[in-house]
Short mmCIF file of C-alpha atoms in Angstrom, two decimals:
data_model
loop_
_atom_site.label_atom_id
_atom_site.label_comp_id
_atom_site.label_asym_id
_atom_site.label_seq_id
_atom_site.Cartn_x
_atom_site.Cartn_y
_atom_site.Cartn_z
CA MET A 1 18.56 23.55 -1.96
CA VAL A 2 19.84 24.59 2.17
CA SER A 3 20.96 27.50 2.22
CA GLU A 4 24.29 27.44 3.93
CA SER A 5 23.01 30.19 6.33
CA SER A 6 20.35 28.34 8.05
CA THR A 7 20.58 26.94 11.21
CA PRO A 8 19.53 23.46 12.79
CA PRO A 9 15.40 23.21 13.81
CA TYR A 10 16.66 22.40 17.62
CA PHE A 11 18.22 26.19 17.00
CA GLY A 12 15.45 29.16 18.07
CA ILE A 13 12.52 27.24 19.75
CA ASP A 14 10.05 29.59 21.33
CA PRO A 15 9.32 28.54 24.79
CA ASP A 16 5.88 29.86 25.04
CA ARG A 17 4.72 28.14 21.84
CA ALA A 18 6.87 24.81 22.95
CA MET A 19 4.15 25.67 26.37
CA ALA A 20 1.43 25.87 23.92
CA ASP A 21 1.52 22.34 22.35
CA LEU A 22 2.02 20.68 25.72
CA ASP A 23 -0.65 18.26 27.00
CA THR A 24 -1.65 19.15 30.64
CA PRO A 25 0.05 16.88 33.24
CA ALA A 26 -0.67 12.94 32.96
CA ASP A 27 -1.65 11.07 35.68
CA THR A 28 -1.75 7.56 35.38
CA GLY A 29 -5.11 7.04 34.33
CA ARG A 30 -3.65 8.99 31.12
CA PHE A 31 -1.67 5.14 30.43
CA ALA A 32 -5.50 3.62 30.81
CA ARG A 33 -6.84 6.08 28.37
CA ILE A 34 -3.42 4.77 25.58
CA ALA A 35 -4.20 1.49 26.35
CA GLN A 36 -8.08 1.59 25.61
CA ALA A 37 -6.59 3.78 22.25
CA CYS A 38 -3.67 1.10 21.33
CA ALA A 39 -6.17 -2.05 21.87
CA GLN A 40 -9.50 -0.41 19.55
CA GLY A 41 -6.62 0.40 16.50
CA ARG A 42 -5.31 -3.54 17.18
CA ASP A 43 -8.93 -4.24 17.00
CA ASP A 44 -9.68 -2.67 14.01
CA LEU A 45 -6.57 -3.49 12.40
CA ALA A 46 -7.53 -7.61 13.66
CA ARG A 47 -10.64 -7.17 12.26
CA GLN A 48 -9.17 -6.53 8.60
CA GLY A 49 -8.50 -10.47 8.29
CA MET A 50 -11.39 -12.19 9.64
CA ASP A 51 -14.42 -13.38 7.86
CA GLU A 52 -18.00 -11.64 8.79
CA THR A 53 -18.19 -13.65 12.15
CA GLY A 54 -15.10 -12.03 13.04
CA ALA A 55 -13.05 -15.20 12.82
CA LYS A 56 -9.77 -15.24 10.74
CA THR A 57 -9.39 -17.03 7.72
CA LEU A 58 -6.31 -18.24 5.63
CA ARG A 59 -6.41 -17.18 2.19
CA LEU A 60 -6.93 -19.76 -1.15
CA PHE A 61 -3.99 -20.89 -2.82
CA SER A 62 -3.99 -20.61 -7.27
CA THR A 63 -3.23 -23.56 -9.07
CA TRP A 64 0.09 -21.73 -9.64
CA GLU A 65 0.82 -21.26 -6.24
CA ILE A 66 0.44 -24.70 -5.48
CA THR A 67 2.35 -26.43 -8.61
CA ARG A 68 5.01 -23.58 -8.27
CA TYR A 69 5.54 -23.64 -4.33
CA LEU A 70 4.02 -26.74 -2.87
CA ILE A 71 3.47 -30.24 -4.61
CA PRO A 72 6.54 -30.71 -7.23
CA VAL A 73 4.45 -30.91 -9.96
CA ASN A 74 4.02 -29.80 -13.38
CA THR A 75 0.56 -27.49 -14.23
CA ALA A 76 -0.46 -29.37 -16.98
CA HIS A 77 0.25 -32.76 -14.92
CA PHE A 78 -2.00 -31.05 -12.21
CA ARG A 79 -4.99 -30.66 -13.97
CA ARG A 80 -4.68 -33.83 -15.47
CA VAL A 81 -4.62 -35.38 -12.14
CA LEU A 82 -7.92 -33.54 -10.97
CA ARG A 83 -9.60 -34.63 -14.19
CA ALA A 84 -9.11 -38.31 -13.58
CA ASN A 85 -10.06 -38.23 -10.29
CA PRO A 86 -13.15 -36.12 -9.93
CA ASP A 87 -13.18 -37.50 -5.74
CA LEU A 88 -10.57 -35.08 -5.41
CA PRO A 89 -10.69 -31.23 -4.69
CA GLN A 90 -11.37 -29.20 -8.04
CA GLY A 91 -10.92 -25.68 -6.66
CA ARG A 92 -12.84 -23.36 -7.09
CA SER A 93 -13.23 -20.25 -9.91
CA ASP A 94 -14.57 -16.83 -10.12
CA THR A 95 -14.78 -17.34 -13.66
CA THR A 96 -15.98 -19.66 -16.17
CA GLY A 97 -12.59 -21.02 -17.18
CA GLY A 98 -10.33 -19.26 -15.22
CA ALA A 99 -7.96 -19.61 -12.26
CA LYS A 100 -8.53 -22.26 -9.95
CA TRP A 101 -8.10 -21.29 -5.97
CA PHE A 102 -8.26 -24.11 -2.85
CA THR A 103 -8.32 -24.34 0.42
CA LEU A 104 -5.20 -25.20 2.36
CA ASP A 105 -6.81 -28.31 3.93
CA GLU A 106 -7.53 -29.62 0.26
CA VAL A 107 -3.92 -28.98 -0.71
CA LEU A 108 -2.87 -31.00 2.11
CA ARG A 109 -5.62 -33.70 0.61
CA LEU A 110 -3.75 -33.05 -3.12
CA ARG A 111 -0.41 -33.54 -1.31
CA ALA A 112 -1.30 -36.80 0.31
CA HIS A 113 -2.78 -38.53 -3.29
CA PHE A 114 0.50 -37.82 -4.89
CA SER A 115 2.29 -39.08 -1.94
CA GLU A 116 0.83 -42.30 -2.52
CA ALA A 117 0.47 -42.38 -6.19
CA GLY A 118 2.92 -40.20 -7.84
CA SER A 119 6.42 -40.34 -8.29
CA ARG A 120 8.82 -41.88 -5.60
CA ALA A 121 11.75 -39.86 -7.14
CA LYS A 122 9.81 -36.47 -5.89
CA GLU A 123 9.06 -35.04 -2.05
CA TYR A 124 5.43 -34.87 -1.75
CA ARG A 125 5.65 -34.69 2.03
CA PRO A 126 8.36 -33.79 3.93
CA TYR A 127 10.57 -35.89 5.87
CA ARG A 128 9.89 -36.89 9.48
CA PRO A 129 11.46 -40.40 10.90
CA ALA A 130 8.57 -42.42 12.08
CA GLY A 131 8.60 -43.06 15.51
CA LEU A 132 10.20 -40.18 17.09
CA PRO A 133 8.77 -37.56 18.77
CA ALA A 134 8.35 -33.86 17.43
CA LYS A 135 10.72 -30.79 17.34
CA MET A 136 10.85 -28.53 19.65
CA VAL A 137 12.23 -25.23 18.43
CA ALA A 138 12.79 -21.64 20.75
CA VAL A 139 13.26 -18.60 19.06
CA ALA A 140 14.99 -16.31 21.26
CA ASN A 141 16.97 -13.33 22.06
CA PHE A 142 16.42 -10.47 25.07
CA LYS A 143 16.50 -7.71 22.15
CA GLY A 144 13.45 -6.62 21.00
CA GLY A 145 13.03 -6.22 17.11
CA VAL A 146 15.05 -8.37 15.95
CA GLY A 147 12.33 -10.03 14.00
CA LYS A 148 12.10 -12.70 16.57
CA THR A 149 7.97 -13.05 16.79
CA SER A 150 7.87 -12.69 13.04
CA THR A 151 10.66 -15.32 12.29
CA ALA A 152 8.66 -17.93 14.58
CA ALA A 153 5.64 -17.14 12.63
CA HIS A 154 7.09 -17.48 9.21
CA LEU A 155 9.16 -21.20 10.19
CA ALA A 156 5.48 -22.16 11.63
CA MET A 157 3.79 -20.85 8.15
CA SER A 158 6.22 -22.49 6.47
CA ALA A 159 6.40 -25.52 7.75
CA ALA A 160 2.64 -26.13 7.53
CA LEU A 161 2.64 -25.61 3.81
CA ASP A 162 5.73 -28.11 3.50
CA GLY A 163 2.94 -30.46 5.39
CA TYR A 164 4.16 -30.58 8.84
CA ARG A 165 1.78 -30.14 11.43
CA VAL A 166 2.92 -27.71 14.16
CA LEU A 167 1.87 -26.53 17.29
CA VAL A 168 3.18 -22.67 18.14
CA VAL A 169 3.61 -22.04 22.38
CA ASP A 170 3.54 -18.17 22.89
CA LEU A 171 5.51 -17.52 26.30
CA ASP A 172 5.17 -13.41 25.84
CA SER A 173 2.44 -11.76 27.94
CA GLN A 174 3.14 -9.32 25.20
CA GLY A 175 0.66 -11.93 22.73
CA SER A 176 1.90 -10.85 19.53
CA MET A 177 2.13 -14.24 18.43
CA THR A 178 -1.10 -14.85 19.33
CA SER A 179 -2.88 -12.05 17.48
CA ILE A 180 -1.25 -13.28 14.64
CA PHE A 181 -2.51 -16.51 14.39
CA GLY A 182 -6.12 -15.10 16.02
CA GLY A 183 -5.97 -16.52 18.94
CA LYS A 184 -8.51 -15.77 21.83
CA VAL A 185 -7.09 -15.52 25.09
CA ALA A 186 -9.58 -15.01 28.50
CA ASP A 187 -6.86 -15.22 30.81
CA GLU A 188 -3.72 -16.75 32.27
CA TRP A 189 -5.48 -20.04 32.72
CA GLN A 190 -5.70 -20.47 28.54
CA THR A 191 -2.19 -19.80 28.77
CA VAL A 192 0.95 -22.42 29.71
CA PHE A 193 0.83 -21.13 33.54
CA PRO A 194 -1.02 -23.59 34.49
CA LEU A 195 0.94 -26.44 32.87
CA LEU A 196 3.73 -24.98 35.19
CA ALA A 197 1.80 -24.32 38.07
CA ARG A 198 0.35 -28.57 37.72
CA HIS A 199 4.42 -29.67 37.30
CA TYR A 200 5.36 -27.55 40.72
CA ALA A 201 2.00 -28.69 42.44
CA ARG A 202 2.69 -32.57 41.48
CA HIS A 203 6.50 -31.82 42.46
CA VAL A 204 4.92 -31.20 46.05
CA GLN A 205 2.77 -33.94 46.03
CA GLY A 206 5.89 -36.01 45.90
CA ASP A 207 7.64 -33.98 48.66
CA ASN A 208 4.82 -34.25 50.72
CA GLN A 209 4.73 -37.80 50.59
CA ARG A 210 8.20 -38.02 51.88
CA ARG A 211 7.33 -35.30 54.33
CA GLN A 212 4.39 -38.31 55.71
CA ASP A 213 6.74 -41.00 55.59
CA ARG A 214 9.22 -38.95 57.48
CA GLY A 215 6.27 -38.38 59.90
CA GLU A 216 6.30 -34.54 59.19
CA PRO A 217 3.02 -32.44 58.02
CA PRO A 218 2.45 -31.80 54.83
CA GLN A 219 2.98 -28.36 52.47
CA PRO A 220 -0.56 -27.55 52.05
CA LEU A 221 -1.94 -26.42 48.16
CA ASP A 222 -3.42 -23.19 47.80
CA ASP A 223 -6.72 -23.32 45.28
CA THR A 224 -4.03 -22.25 42.30
CA LEU A 225 -1.77 -25.46 42.70
CA SER A 226 -5.31 -27.54 42.95
CA GLU A 227 -6.77 -26.52 40.61
CA ALA A 228 -4.05 -26.71 38.05
CA LEU A 229 -3.63 -30.59 38.72
CA ASP A 230 -6.35 -31.41 36.95
CA MET A 231 -5.32 -29.00 33.84
CA ARG A 232 -4.12 -30.60 30.61
CA ALA A 233 -2.44 -29.41 27.52
CA ASP A 234 -5.23 -30.63 25.50
CA ALA A 235 -7.44 -27.16 27.44
CA LEU A 236 -4.88 -24.75 26.28
CA ILE A 237 -4.82 -25.81 22.99
CA GLN A 238 -6.83 -23.55 20.12
CA SER A 239 -7.45 -24.36 16.80
CA THR A 240 -6.37 -21.57 14.34
CA HIS A 241 -7.42 -20.77 10.36
CA TRP A 242 -4.32 -22.65 9.53
CA PRO A 243 -5.45 -26.66 9.44
CA ASN A 244 -2.38 -27.86 10.86
CA ILE A 245 -1.24 -25.26 12.98
CA ASP A 246 -2.22 -25.28 16.54
CA LEU A 247 -1.66 -22.70 19.36
CA ILE A 248 -1.21 -22.34 22.96
CA GLY A 249 -1.53 -17.98 23.37
CA ALA A 250 -0.52 -15.70 25.81
CA GLN A 251 -1.55 -12.71 27.06
CA LEU A 252 -1.18 -10.15 29.56
CA ASN A 253 -1.89 -11.87 32.84
CA LEU A 254 1.36 -14.96 31.97
CA TYR A 255 3.70 -12.44 32.88
CA TRP A 256 3.00 -13.16 36.34
CA ALA A 257 4.74 -16.40 36.13
CA GLU A 258 7.92 -14.46 36.25
CA PHE A 259 6.84 -13.26 39.78
CA GLN A 260 5.13 -16.87 40.90
CA ILE A 261 7.64 -19.06 39.45
CA PRO A 262 10.63 -17.63 42.19
CA VAL A 263 7.64 -18.11 44.67
CA TRP A 264 7.40 -21.73 43.97
CA ARG A 265 11.21 -22.19 44.03
CA MET A 266 11.44 -20.74 47.32
CA GLY A 267 9.27 -23.42 48.58
CA ALA A 268 10.33 -26.25 47.42
CA ARG A 269 14.18 -25.79 46.23
CA GLY A 270 14.49 -29.11 44.69
CA TRP A 271 11.70 -28.10 41.84
CA LYS A 272 13.51 -28.15 38.78
CA LEU A 273 11.48 -25.54 37.16
CA TRP A 274 13.77 -25.05 33.69
CA ASP A 275 12.16 -28.43 32.93
CA ALA A 276 8.10 -27.68 34.02
CA LEU A 277 6.91 -27.25 29.97
CA ALA A 278 9.20 -29.84 28.82
CA ASP A 279 8.13 -32.25 31.09
CA SER A 280 4.33 -31.09 31.06
CA LEU A 281 4.00 -31.04 27.12
CA THR A 282 5.75 -34.73 27.01
CA ALA A 283 3.03 -35.63 29.49
CA ASP A 284 0.22 -35.32 28.35
CA GLY A 285 1.39 -36.91 24.95
CA VAL A 286 1.97 -33.22 23.28
CA LEU A 287 5.20 -34.71 21.67
CA ASP A 288 3.33 -37.26 19.62
CA ARG A 289 0.89 -35.45 17.67
CA TYR A 290 3.02 -33.33 15.97
CA ASP A 291 5.96 -32.40 14.27
CA LEU A 292 7.30 -29.23 15.43
CA ILE A 293 6.81 -27.10 18.16
CA PHE A 294 7.54 -23.77 17.92
CA PHE A 295 7.93 -20.94 21.41
CA ASP A 296 8.14 -17.75 20.71
CA THR A 297 9.87 -16.62 24.07
CA PRO A 298 9.84 -12.85 25.32
CA PRO A 299 12.74 -10.62 24.85
CA ALA A 300 14.03 -11.32 28.33
CA LEU A 301 15.93 -13.82 29.72
CA GLY A 302 13.18 -14.86 32.51
CA TYR A 303 11.63 -17.66 34.16
CA LEU A 304 9.39 -17.84 31.11
CA THR A 305 12.68 -17.89 28.45
CA ILE A 306 14.49 -20.42 30.59
CA ASN A 307 11.49 -23.23 30.13
CA GLY A 308 11.19 -22.60 26.66
CA LEU A 309 14.74 -22.43 25.98
CA SER A 310 15.57 -25.52 27.84
CA ALA A 311 12.46 -27.60 26.65
CA ALA A 312 14.28 -26.74 22.79
CA ASP A 313 16.02 -29.07 20.88
CA ILE A 314 17.00 -26.40 18.25
CA LEU A 315 17.71 -23.09 19.07
CA LEU A 316 17.41 -19.84 16.73
CA VAL A 317 18.37 -16.62 17.41
CA PRO A 318 17.58 -14.04 15.20
CA LEU A 319 19.03 -10.30 14.40
CA GLY A 320 20.16 -7.64 12.72
CA ALA A 321 23.08 -6.45 11.14
CA SER A 322 24.27 -4.22 13.19
CA PHE A 323 26.94 -3.38 15.28
CA LEU A 324 24.51 -2.62 18.39
CA GLU A 325 22.26 -6.06 17.93
CA PHE A 326 25.37 -8.01 17.55
CA ASP A 327 26.80 -6.51 20.70
CA SER A 328 23.85 -7.53 22.20
CA THR A 329 23.31 -10.67 21.00
CA GLY A 330 26.86 -11.81 22.42
CA ARG A 331 25.46 -10.79 25.01
CA PHE A 332 22.58 -13.09 25.65
CA PHE A 333 24.46 -15.71 24.55
CA ASP A 334 27.12 -14.31 27.73
CA MET A 335 23.99 -14.89 29.94
CA LEU A 336 23.04 -18.12 28.21
CA HIS A 337 25.96 -19.91 29.71
CA SER A 338 26.16 -18.37 33.23
CA THR A 339 22.26 -18.83 33.82
CA PHE A 340 22.69 -22.75 32.51
CA ALA A 341 26.00 -23.07 33.77
CA SER A 342 25.18 -22.33 36.92
CA ILE A 343 22.37 -24.52 37.37
CA GLU A 344 24.07 -27.56 35.91
CA GLU A 345 26.98 -26.57 39.40
CA ALA A 346 24.37 -26.39 41.62
CA GLU A 347 22.26 -29.76 39.91
CA ASN A 348 25.33 -31.43 39.89
CA MET A 349 26.87 -30.77 43.40
CA ALA A 350 23.73 -32.07 45.02
CA ALA A 351 23.79 -35.25 42.69
CA ARG A 352 27.75 -35.88 43.03
CA ALA A 353 26.62 -35.63 46.96
CA LEU A 354 23.92 -37.68 46.89
CA GLY A 355 25.93 -39.80 44.17
CA ARG A 356 23.94 -39.81 41.43
CA GLU A 357 23.84 -38.34 37.65
CA GLY A 358 24.76 -35.04 37.41
CA LEU A 359 22.68 -32.65 34.87
CA ALA A 360 24.09 -31.43 30.98
CA PHE A 361 21.60 -29.06 29.41
CA GLU A 362 22.19 -30.04 25.40
CA TRP A 363 21.03 -28.52 22.22
CA ASP A 364 20.36 -30.35 18.62
CA ALA A 365 21.69 -27.18 17.16
CA VAL A 366 22.43 -23.55 17.89
CA ARG A 367 21.90 -20.89 14.80
CA ALA A 368 21.45 -17.13 14.52
CA LEU A 369 20.12 -15.78 12.29
CA ILE A 370 20.69 -12.14 10.23
CA THR A 371 17.04 -10.63 9.86
CA ARG A 372 15.55 -7.78 7.72
CA TYR A 373 18.67 -7.56 6.09
CA ASP A 374 19.79 -4.71 3.74
CA GLY A 375 22.93 -6.17 1.32
CA ALA A 376 23.85 -2.23 -0.05
CA GLN A 377 24.31 -1.09 3.46
CA GLN A 378 24.67 -4.51 5.53
CA GLY A 379 27.44 -6.66 3.45
CA GLU A 380 30.42 -5.57 5.16
CA MET A 381 28.99 -6.05 9.00
CA ALA A 382 26.93 -9.26 7.82
CA ALA A 383 30.70 -10.67 6.59
CA LEU A 384 32.53 -9.41 10.04
CA MET A 385 29.57 -10.93 12.61
CA GLN A 386 29.74 -14.50 10.06
CA ALA A 387 33.99 -14.36 10.34
CA TYR A 388 33.48 -13.81 14.09
CA LEU A 389 30.55 -16.23 14.70
CA GLY A 390 31.57 -18.94 12.03
CA PRO A 391 29.15 -22.03 11.79
CA THR A 392 26.71 -20.63 14.64
CA LEU A 393 25.83 -17.78 12.23
CA SER A 394 23.44 -19.29 9.08
CA PRO A 395 25.32 -18.02 6.29
CA HIS A 396 21.50 -16.64 4.86
CA ARG A 397 20.28 -13.64 4.87
CA GLN A 398 16.89 -12.61 5.41
CA ASP A 399 16.80 -9.87 3.21
CA PHE A 400 13.64 -7.27 3.69
CA THR A 401 11.13 -6.75 0.75
CA ALA A 402 8.65 -4.23 0.60
CA LEU A 403 6.44 -7.92 0.64
CA ILE A 404 7.07 -7.79 4.36
CA GLY A 405 6.02 -4.52 5.36
CA GLN A 406 2.41 -5.03 3.03
CA ALA A 407 1.79 -7.74 5.38
CA GLY A 408 3.08 -6.33 8.77
CA GLU A 409 0.41 -3.62 8.00
CA GLN A 410 -2.34 -6.28 7.73
CA VAL A 411 -1.52 -8.67 10.11
CA ASN A 412 -0.74 -11.68 8.16
CA GLY A 413 1.63 -13.15 7.93
CA ILE A 414 3.95 -13.63 4.31
CA TYR A 415 2.75 -16.64 3.46
CA GLU A 416 -1.01 -15.22 4.53
CA ALA A 417 -0.46 -12.16 1.92
CA ASP A 418 -2.44 -12.49 -1.65
CA TYR A 419 -0.21 -12.47 -4.33
CA ARG A 420 -3.09 -10.59 -6.36
CA ASP A 421 -2.44 -7.74 -4.16
CA PHE A 422 1.10 -7.32 -5.05
CA ASN A 423 3.94 -6.32 -8.28
CA ARG A 424 4.18 -10.76 -9.56
CA GLU A 425 7.77 -9.57 -9.51
CA THR A 426 8.22 -8.13 -5.21
CA TYR A 427 6.08 -11.45 -4.48
CA VAL A 428 8.34 -13.92 -5.86
CA ARG A 429 11.56 -11.56 -4.51
CA GLY A 430 9.34 -11.69 -1.25
CA ARG A 431 8.77 -14.82 -0.87
CA GLU A 432 12.52 -16.00 -2.66
CA THR A 433 14.10 -14.61 0.59
CA PHE A 434 11.24 -16.40 3.37
CA ASP A 435 11.29 -19.69 1.15
CA ALA A 436 15.44 -19.85 1.78
CA THR A 437 15.08 -19.06 5.58
CA TYR A 438 12.86 -21.70 5.87
CA ALA A 439 15.15 -24.17 3.30
CA ALA A 440 18.12 -23.33 6.10
CA PHE A 441 16.12 -23.80 8.73
CA LYS A 442 14.49 -27.10 7.37
CA ARG A 443 18.46 -28.66 7.04
CA LEU A 444 18.97 -28.63 9.87
CA LEU A 445 15.97 -30.00 11.25
CA THR A 446 16.25 -32.87 8.37
CA GLY A 447 20.02 -33.18 9.90
CA VAL A 448 19.19 -33.55 13.21
CA TRP A 449 16.58 -35.63 12.62
CA ARG A 450 19.07 -38.18 10.69
CA ARG A 451 20.80 -37.93 13.80
CA ASP A 452 18.42 -38.87 15.64
CA GLU A 453 16.94 -41.48 13.52
CA LEU A 454 20.46 -43.42 12.97
CA ALA A 455 21.17 -43.71 16.51
CA ALA A 456 18.07 -45.12 17.32
CA GLN A 457 18.95 -47.87 14.81
CA LYS A 458 22.48 -47.74 16.27
CA ALA A 459 20.73 -48.58 19.54
CA ALA A 460 17.71 -51.28 18.51
CA GLU A 461 20.53 -53.70 17.24
#
């Protein structure tokens, strides 16, 4: 018990003892030493999830998990199907008669079998209209620490477990999403940077043709732009330890794009910089090879974020149930309005002068999502936020559980965690909140795709 006469710890600090605790004054070299220590620690932690070759591996999935979470059949029927079809993956067991474990690639093969031979009343594969391109999803907020990267990663993993083909695009030069998926990125030429540079270079080429037609000298392309003209998305996409998740990674040099893009824009006012990423992915056929593309954006409304947002069909904005995060998120939406409205205004002014169709940005859906939720402490604030934001705020709250913290310590996503490392109840509860988050997202995605499907059918009539 604290005595009433005791003083707070900030009283009575001895100046000489405080000085003795100091290190020597820091010079710029100190930053390099701190960065090196962090890099060593990061590499050591990341290696916890790697195999003996230094590659990140995905854990196995048990029969219990498969029949509870991945393929909607009861365990007895699942085992009967395996016995009747010896050509199907049979799993592996540590002991005779013990639980069977399967790789995710084997689970996908099993799902395909049940989809072809199983009951038509069950959903073995997720809804995906034929003939429509992938849906692009941006996860954004300019306030850090709101769960942006972890939300994007867990939705990507959820979608992959559900059977979707997923591409994750890391637009944040901090590269956290790249680390989660074990990506290796040497420099900016293995990020989205060359796609943006190529888009600008092609604009300059078209502008030069028009200059030549008018008898004017062309604008020269430097070595960077000339090299970018030969780059395609295929050269940037790397596979991950998930069989149906691919990655375009990021690293620190990607931040250079934030300085280079405005220089390019000054050199060619007609270049539509906000279309660079979407146009490049579309031109390279990326939208035809995947079902979902997730953009993890930087915690700032810079040029990379603008590219991710303008490319996206669906915008997700994670935030915590606190006044400061609610306030910051409101300012984020205000900045979104100012930024995209100013682009529309400038473009449409020119379009009206030339008698062309104007520009209007549009998103299929926009949702804010409360993350790291503590119902005992934040219920009132969450209800208040819901009252103000209405349907823009998802009614689902993503709870914080022990599973989240432990998975984060191991540089893993929730779905990469082995349930044997947890109390079964803790694992199930942790799964429930993230499964519910994915369910809310999948409902949104399904509705958007269905609307597109009906529109396409109507247009074909």
